[in-house]
Amino acid sequence: MNTRDWPIRAKLTALVIGPVTALLALWIFATSLTFGPALDLLAARTLLYDLGRPGEAVVAELQRERRLSVVQLAGDGTLPALAEQRTRTDQAVAELRRRVDGPDLRDAADDLLNTRLDQLLSALDALPAGRGYIDARKVDRAGAMGLYNGMVNSAFQAFSALATLPDNQINREALALTALGRSRELLNQTDALLAGALTAGRYAEGEHQQLVRTIDNQRFLMETAVADLPDAARAEHRRFVEGEAYVRLHALQDTLIRSRDLPADLDVRAWESSQAAVWQGLRDFELRGADDLTERSVPMAVGILVRLGAAGVLGLLAIVLCLLVALRVGRSLVRRLTGVRTAALDMAEQRLPDVVARLRRGEDVDVAREAPELDHGSDEIGQVARAFNEVRRTAVQAAVDEVTLRRGLNEVFLNIARRSQGLVHRQLALLDRLERRTEDPDELAGLFQVDHLATRLRRHAEDLVILAGAAPGRGWRSPVAAVDVVRGAISEVESYDRVDVGQMQPAGVLGRAVGDVIHLLAELIENATAFSPPGTRVDVTGRSVPSGYAIDITDHGLGMSPQTLADANRRLSRAPDFDPAESARLGLFVVARLAARHGVRVELRLATPAGTTASVLLPTDLVTEEPTIGPDVNPSGPDERRLAKVTRLTTVPRPGAARPAREGPGASVVSLPAGRASSVEPPADGDGLPRRVRRRGPANRARPVVADAPAHRPPEEARRAMSALQAGTARGRRDGARAAADRLPEATTTEPGPPAPASEPPTATERDA
């Protein structure tokens, strides 16, 4: 049985209940052991008057009826005295049955005595049938003797069961009286055998030997029984056996033993008078001894009960006192230990987290007030309480120090991040100006690469801002198309050329959440490219759902185990505190922070047939109509202008459009109008769309030798041409609209608009146009 996890109340209860229960059980056991014998002594009177006297009367009547039955069988006629004796025997048996069937005797008797009583009643039930056999002379004298001897023997077995009293001396005297009764029964058997022989004039076969054995047994039982009697009883019995009747009977018995036939000189009258006197004298001696035992057992039982009552009361008082002391001490221990436990739990679950939360909110915390003293005495529990006081103060102070350190660390993060952001923004502005002034295509491509690296540096600086608990500085005042948000996120990823923008249903994202959503998607796309083989693609799709707008990012890597997936989703479902030990999961932490800031739900699930899909659900309060692109659109902020650079060279995919190009982030392919076969020459309809012409280098630069065009154009060249046509068409239309509205001066130049966005590498359109 494991008791380690039991509550302290249960353990103390077990400690108390165990000894008290054992003591109570011992008290009950000792009381029952003493109380039972006392009740047996008190029941001795009931047993004597309800079984001893009626049973002895039945035995006496059976002995008389046995003698008359043997005499009748030895003679030729019927004895009138036998009928009268049978009536007296029936009356004695009926009285015995009434006493045995009564509640008093059965309640006072034990199991052995009840069994012996049932055997006695069963033997008496055979008496009517035996009488019939005797009257019909179907049995001889030996059979009649056996019938009555069996019933008398059953009676004496019941008397022997009475001698189970707790007092040894009384028990020995009771057994001695029972032995004297058996000796008297043997004396009566001798008289019955002799009476039958005298009536018949001779012994039947074997009767003399039986007579001799009976006399010997009778004398042996009497000598043995007298040895266990008390001194007064032995003296009385000695006087009895020295009397004239017993001496004469003993002499006549010697005469019968010596003669194998009936002595001719036997004085029958002397035998009958002596035998009757001895038999009656022994019966009176037994009854007086039984009465004496009964009278002596009552005061003995009363004394035992008095001592038992005193011992029982004192034992019960001791048990109650022990129980009260144990309960009081146990309740005190439980109360004090519960107080210490409650204080510990309150500190661990309530006070300490509340102190940490208040410290994070910038509130001041009084250590002494938050960790009050616990006073539980001066014993071991009090010492534990004092030690816990120190632990609580140390824990609160450690929490204050940790939060102060964390706050300072956040300030350091934020300071470094702000400085880095300032430098990166200045770098991006410088790169933007350099891109506008640069005419050499190779230098422009290098500037685009540096621009892309700076954009990624800006995202990592924003990670520090998010770790510090602040908001990044990027912001938009106007909604931005969802596809442009996705393209902006792709432009901040290293392996942007592996990302495919699939079908994106029209929708817009509110300006206040654009920067954070771009950052969130960039982190997820970065993870998708980092945890999938280099040769695989990452698909990004978007669709409108009843609860908002869902963006799915699917990679085709090895995927995640169910346990890892569940752990990651648990991290993404809430915004945890930053733990420096979890630096390997920094991206998930940033995504969880950004998602919690705007109520965005992010969930990872297994893709089919392999890989992982990250589902981003933008709530309805962040989603709006897709903004229109026209002459009235004027990006006012630097971040809006940079995002415009991302979207100016691409068109928004619509359902049914071709798959986006893979040369650059956000590039897509559209169907060409009928009859338009090239993207490098003006169309025949003269729509006035400009062409981007690759500028030549400086004058002193050697002109490259152009090889003859191959007779068969490879698929890659055709794809680049189609991508250039798409990007140029879209850019030309936007620049034409801006020139008409006279809002963007740079759109009126002969050059086809600004170069690719500073936040992404150059597209295939710009490299090939």
mmCIF file of C-alpha atoms in Angstrom, residues 441 444-445 448 496-497 646 649-650 660-669 679-680 692 694 715-728 731 755-757 760-769:
data_model
loop_
_atom_site.group_PDB
_atom_site.id
_atom_site.type_symbol
_atom_site.label_atom_id
_atom_site.label_comp_id
_atom_site.label_asym_id
_atom_site.label_seq_id
_atom_site.Cartn_x
_atom_site.Cartn_y
_atom_site.Cartn_z
ATOM 1 C CA PRO A 441 22.420 46.676 -64.864
ATOM 2 C CA LEU A 444 21.721 47.530 -60.109
ATOM 3 C CA ALA A 445 21.500 43.753 -59.583
ATOM 4 C CA PHE A 448 19.053 44.705 -55.310
ATOM 5 C CA TYR A 496 12.288 33.690 -51.972
ATOM 6 C CA ASP A 497 12.863 31.983 -55.328
ATOM 7 C CA VAL A 646 6.901 45.267 -54.644
ATOM 8 C CA LEU A 649 5.775 45.178 -61.328
ATOM 9 C CA THR A 650 3.263 42.355 -60.737
ATOM 10 C CA PRO A 660 3.223 32.520 -60.787
ATOM 11 C CA ALA A 661 6.760 32.735 -62.105
ATOM 12 C CA ARG A 662 9.553 31.492 -59.880
ATOM 13 C CA GLU A 663 12.312 33.926 -60.734
ATOM 14 C CA GLY A 664 11.433 36.465 -58.069
ATOM 15 C CA PRO A 665 9.105 36.997 -55.179
ATOM 16 C CA GLY A 666 5.652 37.942 -56.263
ATOM 17 C CA ALA A 667 6.139 37.550 -60.040
ATOM 18 C CA SER A 668 3.155 36.025 -61.827
ATOM 19 C CA VAL A 669 2.047 35.126 -65.321
ATOM 20 C CA SER A 679 6.965 41.703 -74.930
ATOM 21 C CA VAL A 680 9.968 43.523 -76.290
ATOM 22 C CA ARG A 692 12.204 48.773 -70.354
ATOM 23 C CA ARG A 694 18.616 47.661 -70.715
ATOM 24 C CA PRO A 715 11.612 27.149 -72.797
ATOM 25 C CA GLU A 716 13.441 29.240 -70.196
ATOM 26 C CA GLU A 717 13.838 32.115 -72.644
ATOM 27 C CA ALA A 718 10.193 31.949 -73.632
ATOM 28 C CA ARG A 719 9.165 31.989 -69.998
ATOM 29 C CA ARG A 720 11.322 35.022 -69.260
ATOM 30 C CA ALA A 721 9.868 36.829 -72.248
ATOM 31 C CA MET A 722 6.322 36.170 -71.110
ATOM 32 C CA SER A 723 7.143 37.285 -67.566
ATOM 33 C CA ALA A 724 8.722 40.470 -68.902
ATOM 34 C CA LEU A 725 5.650 41.189 -70.987
ATOM 35 C CA GLN A 726 3.371 40.742 -67.978
ATOM 36 C CA ALA A 727 5.445 42.889 -65.639
ATOM 37 C CA GLY A 728 5.964 45.614 -68.243
ATOM 38 C CA ARG A 731 3.883 48.695 -64.748
ATOM 39 C CA PRO A 755 13.408 49.425 -60.348
ATOM 40 C CA ALA A 756 12.427 46.411 -58.333
ATOM 41 C CA PRO A 757 11.558 46.949 -54.657
ATOM 42 C CA GLU A 760 13.417 42.067 -52.575
ATOM 43 C CA PRO A 761 15.959 40.880 -55.151
ATOM 44 C CA PRO A 762 15.480 41.814 -58.824
ATOM 45 C CA THR A 763 12.932 39.814 -60.728
ATOM 46 C CA ALA A 764 13.494 37.999 -63.967
ATOM 47 C CA THR A 765 11.525 40.767 -65.684
ATOM 48 C CA GLU A 766 14.031 43.439 -64.694
ATOM 49 C CA ARG A 767 17.013 41.263 -65.454
ATOM 50 C CA ASP A 768 15.800 40.402 -68.955
ATOM 51 C CA ALA A 769 13.878 43.525 -70.038
#
